[in-house]
CSV table of C-alpha atoms in Angstrom, one decimal:
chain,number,residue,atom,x,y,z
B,40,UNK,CA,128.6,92.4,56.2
B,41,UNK,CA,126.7,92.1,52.7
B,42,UNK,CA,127.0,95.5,51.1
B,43,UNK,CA,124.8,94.4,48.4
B,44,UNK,CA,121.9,93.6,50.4
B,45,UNK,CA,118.4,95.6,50.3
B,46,UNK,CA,118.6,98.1,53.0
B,47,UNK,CA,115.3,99.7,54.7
B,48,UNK,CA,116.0,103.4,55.2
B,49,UNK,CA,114.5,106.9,54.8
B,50,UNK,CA,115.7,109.6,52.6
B,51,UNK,CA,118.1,112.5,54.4
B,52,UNK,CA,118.1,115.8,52.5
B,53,UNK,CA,120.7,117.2,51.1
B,54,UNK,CA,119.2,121.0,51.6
B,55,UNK,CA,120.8,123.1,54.3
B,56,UNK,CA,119.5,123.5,57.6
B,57,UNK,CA,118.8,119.8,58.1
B,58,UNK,CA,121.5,118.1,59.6
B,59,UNK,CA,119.4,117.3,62.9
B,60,UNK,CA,116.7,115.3,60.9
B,61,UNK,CA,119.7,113.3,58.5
B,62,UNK,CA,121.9,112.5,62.1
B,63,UNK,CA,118.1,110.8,63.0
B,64,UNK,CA,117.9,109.5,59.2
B,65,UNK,CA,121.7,107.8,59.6
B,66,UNK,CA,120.6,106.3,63.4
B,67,UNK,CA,117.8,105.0,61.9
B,68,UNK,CA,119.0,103.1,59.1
B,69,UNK,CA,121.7,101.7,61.7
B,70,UNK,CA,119.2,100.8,63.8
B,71,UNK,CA,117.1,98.8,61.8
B,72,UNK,CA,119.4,97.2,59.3
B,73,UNK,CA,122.3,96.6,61.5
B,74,UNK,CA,126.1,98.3,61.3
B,75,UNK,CA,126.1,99.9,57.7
B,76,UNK,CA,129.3,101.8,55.8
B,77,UNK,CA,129.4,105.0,55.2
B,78,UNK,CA,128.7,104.2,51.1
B,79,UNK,CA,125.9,102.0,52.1
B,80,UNK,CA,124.2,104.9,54.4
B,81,UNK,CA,124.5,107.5,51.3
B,82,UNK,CA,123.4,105.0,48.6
B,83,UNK,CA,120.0,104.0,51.1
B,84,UNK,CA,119.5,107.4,52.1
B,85,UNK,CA,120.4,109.7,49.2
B,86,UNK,CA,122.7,111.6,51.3
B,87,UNK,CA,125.8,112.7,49.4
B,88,UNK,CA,128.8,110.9,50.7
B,89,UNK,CA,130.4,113.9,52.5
B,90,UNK,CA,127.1,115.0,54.1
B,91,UNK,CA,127.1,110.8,55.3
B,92,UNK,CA,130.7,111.3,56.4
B,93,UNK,CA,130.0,114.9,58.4
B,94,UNK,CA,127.4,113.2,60.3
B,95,UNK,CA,128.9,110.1,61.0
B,96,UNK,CA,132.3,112.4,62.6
B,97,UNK,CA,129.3,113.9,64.7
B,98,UNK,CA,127.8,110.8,65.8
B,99,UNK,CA,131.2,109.6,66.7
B,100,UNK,CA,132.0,112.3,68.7
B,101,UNK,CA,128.7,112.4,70.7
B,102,UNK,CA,129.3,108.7,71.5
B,103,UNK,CA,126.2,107.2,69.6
B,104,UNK,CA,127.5,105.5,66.8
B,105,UNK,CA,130.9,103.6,66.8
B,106,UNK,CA,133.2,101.5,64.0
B,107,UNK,CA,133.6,98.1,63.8
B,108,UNK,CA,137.0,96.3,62.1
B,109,UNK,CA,137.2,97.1,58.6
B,110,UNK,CA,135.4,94.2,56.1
B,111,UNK,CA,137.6,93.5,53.3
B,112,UNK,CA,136.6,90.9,50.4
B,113,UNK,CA,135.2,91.0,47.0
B,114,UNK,CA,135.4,94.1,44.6
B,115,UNK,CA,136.3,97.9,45.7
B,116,UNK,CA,137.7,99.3,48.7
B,117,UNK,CA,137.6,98.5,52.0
B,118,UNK,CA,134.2,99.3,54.0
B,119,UNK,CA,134.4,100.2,57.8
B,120,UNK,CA,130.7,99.4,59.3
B,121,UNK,CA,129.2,101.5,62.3
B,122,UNK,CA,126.8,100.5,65.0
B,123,UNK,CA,125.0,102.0,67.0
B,124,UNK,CA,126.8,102.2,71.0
B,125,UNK,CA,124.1,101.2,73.3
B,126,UNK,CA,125.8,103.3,76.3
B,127,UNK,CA,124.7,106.5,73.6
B,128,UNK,CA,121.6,107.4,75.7
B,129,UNK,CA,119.1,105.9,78.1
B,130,UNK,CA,115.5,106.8,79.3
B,131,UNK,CA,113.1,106.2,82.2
B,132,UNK,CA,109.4,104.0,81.3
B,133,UNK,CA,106.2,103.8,84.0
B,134,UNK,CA,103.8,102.0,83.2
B,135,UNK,CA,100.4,102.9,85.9
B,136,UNK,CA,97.7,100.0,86.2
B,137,UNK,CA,95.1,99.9,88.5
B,138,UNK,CA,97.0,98.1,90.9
B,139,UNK,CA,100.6,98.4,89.9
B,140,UNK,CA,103.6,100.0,88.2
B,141,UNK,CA,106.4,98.8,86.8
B,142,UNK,CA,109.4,101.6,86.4
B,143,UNK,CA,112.0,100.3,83.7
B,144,UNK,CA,115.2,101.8,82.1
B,145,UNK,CA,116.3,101.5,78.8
B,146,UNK,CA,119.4,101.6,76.6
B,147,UNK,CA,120.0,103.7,73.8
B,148,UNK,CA,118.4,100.5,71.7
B,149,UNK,CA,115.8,99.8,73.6
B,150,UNK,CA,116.9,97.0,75.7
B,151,UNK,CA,116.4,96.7,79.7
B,152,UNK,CA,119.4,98.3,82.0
B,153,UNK,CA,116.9,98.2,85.6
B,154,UNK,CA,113.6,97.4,86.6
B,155,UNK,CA,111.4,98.0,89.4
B,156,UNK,CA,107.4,97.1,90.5
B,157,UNK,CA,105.0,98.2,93.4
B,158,UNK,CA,101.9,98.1,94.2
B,159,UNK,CA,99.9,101.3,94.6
B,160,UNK,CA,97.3,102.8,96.5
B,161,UNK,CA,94.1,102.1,95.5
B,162,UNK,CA,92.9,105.1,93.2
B,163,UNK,CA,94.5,107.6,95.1
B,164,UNK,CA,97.0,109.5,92.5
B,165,UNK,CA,98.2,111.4,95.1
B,166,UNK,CA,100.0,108.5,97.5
B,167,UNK,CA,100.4,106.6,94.3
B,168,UNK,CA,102.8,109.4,92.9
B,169,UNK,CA,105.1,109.2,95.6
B,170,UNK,CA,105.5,105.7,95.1
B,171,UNK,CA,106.5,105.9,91.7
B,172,UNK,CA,108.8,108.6,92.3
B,173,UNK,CA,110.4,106.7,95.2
B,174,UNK,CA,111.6,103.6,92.9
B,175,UNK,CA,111.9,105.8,90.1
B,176,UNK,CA,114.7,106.8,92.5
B,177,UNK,CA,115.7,103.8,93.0
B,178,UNK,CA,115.6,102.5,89.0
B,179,UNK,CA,118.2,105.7,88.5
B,180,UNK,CA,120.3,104.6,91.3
B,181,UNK,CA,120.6,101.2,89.7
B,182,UNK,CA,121.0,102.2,86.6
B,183,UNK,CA,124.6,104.6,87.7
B,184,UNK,CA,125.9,101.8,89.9
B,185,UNK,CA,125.5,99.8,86.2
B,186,UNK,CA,126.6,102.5,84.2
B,187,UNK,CA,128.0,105.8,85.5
B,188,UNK,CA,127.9,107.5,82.5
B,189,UNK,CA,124.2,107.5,82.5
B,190,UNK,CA,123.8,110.0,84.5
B,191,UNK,CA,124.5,112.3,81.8
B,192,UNK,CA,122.7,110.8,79.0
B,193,UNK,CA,118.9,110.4,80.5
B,194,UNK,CA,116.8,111.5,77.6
B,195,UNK,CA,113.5,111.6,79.6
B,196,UNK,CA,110.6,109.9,81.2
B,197,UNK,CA,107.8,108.0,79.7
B,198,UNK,CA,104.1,107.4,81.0
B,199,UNK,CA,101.9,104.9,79.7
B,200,UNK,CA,98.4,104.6,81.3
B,201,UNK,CA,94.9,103.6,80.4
B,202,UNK,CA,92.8,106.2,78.4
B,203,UNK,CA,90.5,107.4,76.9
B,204,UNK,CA,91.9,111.7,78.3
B,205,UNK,CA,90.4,114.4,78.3
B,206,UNK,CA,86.6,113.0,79.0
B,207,UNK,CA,84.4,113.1,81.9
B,208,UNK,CA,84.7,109.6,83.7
B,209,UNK,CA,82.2,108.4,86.0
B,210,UNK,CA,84.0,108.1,89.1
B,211,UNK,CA,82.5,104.2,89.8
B,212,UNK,CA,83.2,103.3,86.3
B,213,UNK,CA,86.0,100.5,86.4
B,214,UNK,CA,87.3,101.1,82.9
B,215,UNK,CA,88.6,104.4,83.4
B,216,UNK,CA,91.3,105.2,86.3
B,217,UNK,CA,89.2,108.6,87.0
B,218,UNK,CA,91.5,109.8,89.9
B,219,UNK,CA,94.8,109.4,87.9
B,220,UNK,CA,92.7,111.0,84.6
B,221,UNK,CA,92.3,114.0,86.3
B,222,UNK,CA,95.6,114.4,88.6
B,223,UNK,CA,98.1,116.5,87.2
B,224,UNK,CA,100.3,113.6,86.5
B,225,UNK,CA,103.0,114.7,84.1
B,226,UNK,CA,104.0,117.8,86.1
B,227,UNK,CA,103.9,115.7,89.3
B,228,UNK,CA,107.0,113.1,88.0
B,229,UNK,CA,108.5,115.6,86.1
B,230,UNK,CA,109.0,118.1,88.7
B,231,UNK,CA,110.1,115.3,91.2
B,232,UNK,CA,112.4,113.9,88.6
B,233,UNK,CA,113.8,116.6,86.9
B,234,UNK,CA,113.7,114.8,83.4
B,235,UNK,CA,111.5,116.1,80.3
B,236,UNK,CA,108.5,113.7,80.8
B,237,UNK,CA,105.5,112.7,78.1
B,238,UNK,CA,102.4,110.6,78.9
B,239,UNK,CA,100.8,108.1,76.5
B,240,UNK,CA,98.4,105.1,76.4
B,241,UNK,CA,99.3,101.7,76.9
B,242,UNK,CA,98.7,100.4,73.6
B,243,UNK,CA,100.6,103.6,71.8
B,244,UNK,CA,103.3,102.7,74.4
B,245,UNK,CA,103.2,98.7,73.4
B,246,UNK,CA,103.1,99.7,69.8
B,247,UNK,CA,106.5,102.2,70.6
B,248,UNK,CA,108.2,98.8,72.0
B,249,UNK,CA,107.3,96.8,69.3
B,250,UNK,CA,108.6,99.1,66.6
B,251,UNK,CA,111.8,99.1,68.1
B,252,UNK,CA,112.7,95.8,69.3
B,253,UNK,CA,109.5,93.4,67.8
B,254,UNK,CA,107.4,92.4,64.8
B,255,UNK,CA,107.2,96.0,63.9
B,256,UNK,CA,110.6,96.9,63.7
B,257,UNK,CA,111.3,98.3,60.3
B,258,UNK,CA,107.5,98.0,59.4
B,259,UNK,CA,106.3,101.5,58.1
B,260,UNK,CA,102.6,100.8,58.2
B,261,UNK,CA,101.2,98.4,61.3
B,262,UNK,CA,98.4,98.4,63.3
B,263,UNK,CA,99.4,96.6,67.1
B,264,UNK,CA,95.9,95.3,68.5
B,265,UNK,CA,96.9,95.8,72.6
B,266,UNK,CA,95.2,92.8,74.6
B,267,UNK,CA,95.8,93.6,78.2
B,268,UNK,CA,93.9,94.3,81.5
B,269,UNK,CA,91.7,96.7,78.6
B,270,UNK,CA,91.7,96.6,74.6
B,271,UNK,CA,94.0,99.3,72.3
B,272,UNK,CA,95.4,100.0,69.3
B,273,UNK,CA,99.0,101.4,69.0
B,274,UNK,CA,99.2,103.0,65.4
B,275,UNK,CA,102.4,102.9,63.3
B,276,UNK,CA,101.5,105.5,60.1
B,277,UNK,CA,104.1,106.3,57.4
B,278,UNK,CA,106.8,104.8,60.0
B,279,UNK,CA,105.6,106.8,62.9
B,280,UNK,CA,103.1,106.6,66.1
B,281,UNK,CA,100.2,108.2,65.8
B,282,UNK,CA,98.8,109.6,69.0
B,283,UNK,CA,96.1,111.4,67.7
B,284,UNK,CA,94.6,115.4,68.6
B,285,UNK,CA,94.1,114.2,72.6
B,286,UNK,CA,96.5,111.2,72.3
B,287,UNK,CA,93.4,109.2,72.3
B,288,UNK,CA,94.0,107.8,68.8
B,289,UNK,CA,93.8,103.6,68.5
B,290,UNK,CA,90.8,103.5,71.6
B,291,UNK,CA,89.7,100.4,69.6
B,292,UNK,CA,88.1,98.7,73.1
B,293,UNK,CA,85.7,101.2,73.0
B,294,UNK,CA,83.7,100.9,69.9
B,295,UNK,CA,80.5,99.1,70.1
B,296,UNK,CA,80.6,95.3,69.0
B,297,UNK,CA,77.6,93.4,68.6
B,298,UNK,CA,77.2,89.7,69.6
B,299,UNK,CA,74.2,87.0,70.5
B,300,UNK,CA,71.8,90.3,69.9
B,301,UNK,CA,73.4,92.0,72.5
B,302,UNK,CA,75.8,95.3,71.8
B,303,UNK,CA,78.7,96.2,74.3
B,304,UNK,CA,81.8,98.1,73.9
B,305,UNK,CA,84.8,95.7,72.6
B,306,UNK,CA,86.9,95.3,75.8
B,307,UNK,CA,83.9,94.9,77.7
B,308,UNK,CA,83.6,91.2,76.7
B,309,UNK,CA,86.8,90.7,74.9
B,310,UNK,CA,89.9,91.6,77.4
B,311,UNK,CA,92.0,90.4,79.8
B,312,UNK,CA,89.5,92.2,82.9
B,313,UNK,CA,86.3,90.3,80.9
B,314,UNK,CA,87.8,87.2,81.3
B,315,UNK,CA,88.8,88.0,84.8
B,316,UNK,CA,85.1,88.8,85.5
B,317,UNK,CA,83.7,85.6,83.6
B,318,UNK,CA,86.4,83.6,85.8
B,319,UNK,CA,85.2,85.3,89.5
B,320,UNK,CA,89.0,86.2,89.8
B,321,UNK,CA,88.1,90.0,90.3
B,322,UNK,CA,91.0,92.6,89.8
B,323,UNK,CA,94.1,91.7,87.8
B,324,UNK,CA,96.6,90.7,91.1
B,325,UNK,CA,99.5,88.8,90.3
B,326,UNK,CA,97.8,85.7,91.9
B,327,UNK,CA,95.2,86.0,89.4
B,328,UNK,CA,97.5,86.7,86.6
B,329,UNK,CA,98.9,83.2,87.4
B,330,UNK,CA,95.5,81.8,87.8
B,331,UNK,CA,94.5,82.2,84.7
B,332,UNK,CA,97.8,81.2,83.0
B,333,UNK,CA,97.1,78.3,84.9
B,334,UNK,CA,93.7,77.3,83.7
B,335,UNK,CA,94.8,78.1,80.1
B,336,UNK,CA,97.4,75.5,80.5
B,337,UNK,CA,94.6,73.2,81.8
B,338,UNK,CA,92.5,74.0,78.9
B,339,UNK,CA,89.6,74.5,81.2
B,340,UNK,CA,85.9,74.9,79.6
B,341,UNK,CA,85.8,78.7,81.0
B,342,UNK,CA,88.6,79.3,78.6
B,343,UNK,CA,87.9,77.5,76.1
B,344,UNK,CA,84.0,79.5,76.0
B,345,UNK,CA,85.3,83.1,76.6
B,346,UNK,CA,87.9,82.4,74.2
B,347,UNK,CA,85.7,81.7,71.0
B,348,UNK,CA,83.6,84.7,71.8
B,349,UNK,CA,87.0,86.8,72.1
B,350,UNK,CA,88.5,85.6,68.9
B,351,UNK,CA,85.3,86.2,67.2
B,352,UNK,CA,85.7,90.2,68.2
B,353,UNK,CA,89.4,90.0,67.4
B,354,UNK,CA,89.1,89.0,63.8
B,355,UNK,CA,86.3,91.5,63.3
B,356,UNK,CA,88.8,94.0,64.9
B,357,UNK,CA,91.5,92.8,62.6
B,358,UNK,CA,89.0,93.5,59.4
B,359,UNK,CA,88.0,96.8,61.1
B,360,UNK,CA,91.4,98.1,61.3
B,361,UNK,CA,92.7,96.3,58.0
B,362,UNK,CA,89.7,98.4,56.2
B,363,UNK,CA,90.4,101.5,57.5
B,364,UNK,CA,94.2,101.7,58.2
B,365,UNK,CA,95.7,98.9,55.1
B,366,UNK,CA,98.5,98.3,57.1
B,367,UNK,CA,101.3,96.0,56.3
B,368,UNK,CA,100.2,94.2,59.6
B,369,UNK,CA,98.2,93.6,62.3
B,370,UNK,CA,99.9,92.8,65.4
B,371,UNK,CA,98.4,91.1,68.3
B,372,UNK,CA,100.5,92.1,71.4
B,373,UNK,CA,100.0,93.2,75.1
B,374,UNK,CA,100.5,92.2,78.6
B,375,UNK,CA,97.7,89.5,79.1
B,376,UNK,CA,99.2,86.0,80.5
B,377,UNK,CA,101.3,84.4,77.4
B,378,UNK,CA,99.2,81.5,77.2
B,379,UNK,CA,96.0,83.1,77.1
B,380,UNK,CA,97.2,85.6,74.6
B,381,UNK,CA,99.1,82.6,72.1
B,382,UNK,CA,95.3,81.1,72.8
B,383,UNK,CA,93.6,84.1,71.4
B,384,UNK,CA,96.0,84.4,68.5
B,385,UNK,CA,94.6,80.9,67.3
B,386,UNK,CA,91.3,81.8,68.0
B,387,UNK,CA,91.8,85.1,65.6
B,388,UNK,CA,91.8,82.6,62.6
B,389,UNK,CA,91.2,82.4,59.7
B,390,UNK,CA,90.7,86.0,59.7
B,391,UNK,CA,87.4,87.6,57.7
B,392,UNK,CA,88.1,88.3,54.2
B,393,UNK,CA,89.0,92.3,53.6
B,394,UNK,CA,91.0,94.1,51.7
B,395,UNK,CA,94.6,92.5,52.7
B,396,UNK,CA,93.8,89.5,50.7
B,397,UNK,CA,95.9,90.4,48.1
B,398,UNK,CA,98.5,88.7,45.7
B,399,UNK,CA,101.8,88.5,46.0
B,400,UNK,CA,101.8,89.6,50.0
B,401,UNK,CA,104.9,88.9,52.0
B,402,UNK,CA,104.0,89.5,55.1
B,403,UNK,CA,101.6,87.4,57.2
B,404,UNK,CA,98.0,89.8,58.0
B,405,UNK,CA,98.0,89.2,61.0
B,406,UNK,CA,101.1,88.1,63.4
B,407,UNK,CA,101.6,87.8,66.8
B,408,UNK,CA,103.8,90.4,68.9
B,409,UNK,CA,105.4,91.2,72.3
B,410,UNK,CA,103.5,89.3,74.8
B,411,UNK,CA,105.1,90.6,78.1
B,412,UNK,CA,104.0,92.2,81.4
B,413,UNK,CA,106.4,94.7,80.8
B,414,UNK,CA,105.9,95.4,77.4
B,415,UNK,CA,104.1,98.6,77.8
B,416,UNK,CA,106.7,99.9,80.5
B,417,UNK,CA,109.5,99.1,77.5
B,418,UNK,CA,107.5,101.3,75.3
B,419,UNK,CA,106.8,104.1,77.6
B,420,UNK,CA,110.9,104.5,78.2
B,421,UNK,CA,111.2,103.9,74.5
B,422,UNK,CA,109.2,107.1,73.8
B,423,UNK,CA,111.7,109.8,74.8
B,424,UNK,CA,114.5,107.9,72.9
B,425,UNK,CA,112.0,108.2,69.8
B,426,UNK,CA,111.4,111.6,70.3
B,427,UNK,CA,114.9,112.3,70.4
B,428,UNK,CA,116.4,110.2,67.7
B,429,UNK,CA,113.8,108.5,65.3
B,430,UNK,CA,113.2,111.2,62.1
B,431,UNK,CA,110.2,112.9,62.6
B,432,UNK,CA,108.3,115.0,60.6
B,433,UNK,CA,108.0,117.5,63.2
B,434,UNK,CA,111.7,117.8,63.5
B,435,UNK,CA,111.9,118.6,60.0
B,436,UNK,CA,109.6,121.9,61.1
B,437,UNK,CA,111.9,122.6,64.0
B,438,UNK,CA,114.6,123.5,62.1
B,439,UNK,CA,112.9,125.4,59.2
B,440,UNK,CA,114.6,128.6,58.9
């Protein structure tokens, strides 16, 4: 372990009353940089040493952080590193599609413990809730046969879904999942799971994944373009996701574009379901899912034409967001077929000049992401752990006096 190396961490506070937000400042820092000493941890977070070793004692006890053998070598005393124990804590992810959800759990650092997919009814919320609670049940029941402890350390449930929420949907429109908009959804899982329970979109919930295990991690300002079934954007601001007054923040897909003389909202003619149209295919099955990685492979003509219209939209995206946001980053990620999305990464470049053309950058503009089915459930079971241990402003506010 190199003491001596630049660490990526937030400032604690040494003023009483905060000891909640400074435990989340410590995990943090652990998190992203790896098993730190106690001197590192108060040099990278201005903690005082006593304050570090307090809530390091804590930690220990609760069973989230944990030592490692003691490092000896070069000048001053011995360091012992900690790491973070991934048996600390665990939490439930859903993702709901239009045909589909995938139930996952996660470890205390993100990673994958149990998984489970079904199909669901077609637009009926009410049938299609009792299926997801049913191999929820049976994702928590895999999980305890794995680890027994778990039991006791379930932070909470994620959603992830499609918006835009709160609006009026046509009830034919194909965009929108109008049933589920208007069912009460989070009360429905969380009374038939028993487990604190928070909804957001897919591409907030991709972004939540990729900030803890992907290109964002340790990124305080990113914008994640979501390419899936519809278009998002998952927003990373000032090391934190932003959701937005009706967690409708990053609805990217629906902003007009304007191509050939002709003006349509962005995931219209630039998603995964455009393509699926402009192919015949119909609704994203699984058997169309592997059709089109198929074809993409094949480099068929189809592909090859929807793709230069798509990358065209992408890397006015890209400006759009660089403009507006100046993130560190834009990150193309999702759950589109791999191929297709590696594909449409190409096709993004050379992105438009904007204000990220700057010297001495370090970090690429634009980068590609998690490209996984199951990217979004990952981030909607990240999203309690967040909540729980990642140092929020808001948490700052719960404990003022």
């Amino acid at each position: 372990m190199n003491e001596l190396r630049t660490i990526r961490a937030r400032s604690g506070t040494n003023q009483e009353g905060t000891s909640a937000h400074n435990r989340r400042v410590l995990i943090e820092a652990i998190r992203v940089n790896g098993p730190l000493s106690r001197a590192a941890l108060a040099r990278a977070t201005h903690l005082t040493k006593q304050t570090v070793s307090n809530l390091i004692e804590s930690l220990e006890a609760d069973g989230l952080v944990a030592s490692e053998d003691v490092v000896r070598g070069g000048r001053g005393q011995p360091s012992t590193p900690y790491r973070l124990v991934p048996e600390g804590a665990f939490a439930l992810g859903v993702q709901i599609d239009r045909e589909l959800t995938r139930i996952v759990a996660v470890d205390f650092l993100g990673r994958e413990v149990a998984r489970a997919v079904a199909d669901l009814p077609p637009g009926e919320p009410e049938e299609g809730s009792k299926v997801i609670l049913h191999h929820i049940g049976n994702v928590r029941r895999d999980l305890a046969d794995r680890v027994p402890m778990s039991t006791q350390r379930l932070t909470g449930l994620g959603i992830a879904m499609p918006g835009p929420y709160g609006l009026k949907p046509s009830g034919d429109d194909p965009w929108m999942m109008a049933k589920w908009q208007s069912f009460p959804l989070v009360e429905t899982l969380a009374a038939g799971t028993g487990l604190e329970t928070t909804l957001q979109n897919d591409a907030t919930a991709c972004a939540t994944a990729e900030r803890m295990n992907g290109v964002a991690d340790g990124i305080d300002h990113a914008v994640c373009l979501y390419f899936g079934y519809g278009i998002g954007a998952g927003l990373i601001l000032g090391g934190e996701i932003y959701t937005g007054s009706n967690r409708n923040a990053g609805e990217i897909g629906m902003v007009l574009f304007s191509r050939g003389g002709t003006v349509a909202p962005f995931e219209h003619r630039s998603s995964f379901a455009s393509l699926l149209q402009h192919l015949g295919l119909g609704t994203a099955t699984t058997d169309a899912y592997e059709e089109v990685e198929r074809l993409t492979l094949a480099d068929d003509p189809r592909i090859r034409q929807w793709l230069e219209g798509a990358g065209a939209d992408f890397r006015q995206a890209v400006h759009m967001v660089e403009t507006i946001f100046d993130p560190e980053t834009v990150i193309l990620n999702g759950s589109a077929p791999p191929a297709l999305s590696r594909r449409l990464f190409e096709a993004m470049h050379p992105p438009l000049p904007s204000i990220a053309e700057r010297p001495g950058r370090t970090i690429p503009r634009v980068q590609l992401g998690m490209i996984d089915p199951w990217a979004v459930a990952l981030g909607a079971a990240a999203d309690p752990i967040r909540r729980a241990f990642d140092p929020l402003f808001s948490a700052i506010l719960k404990e003022a006096p």
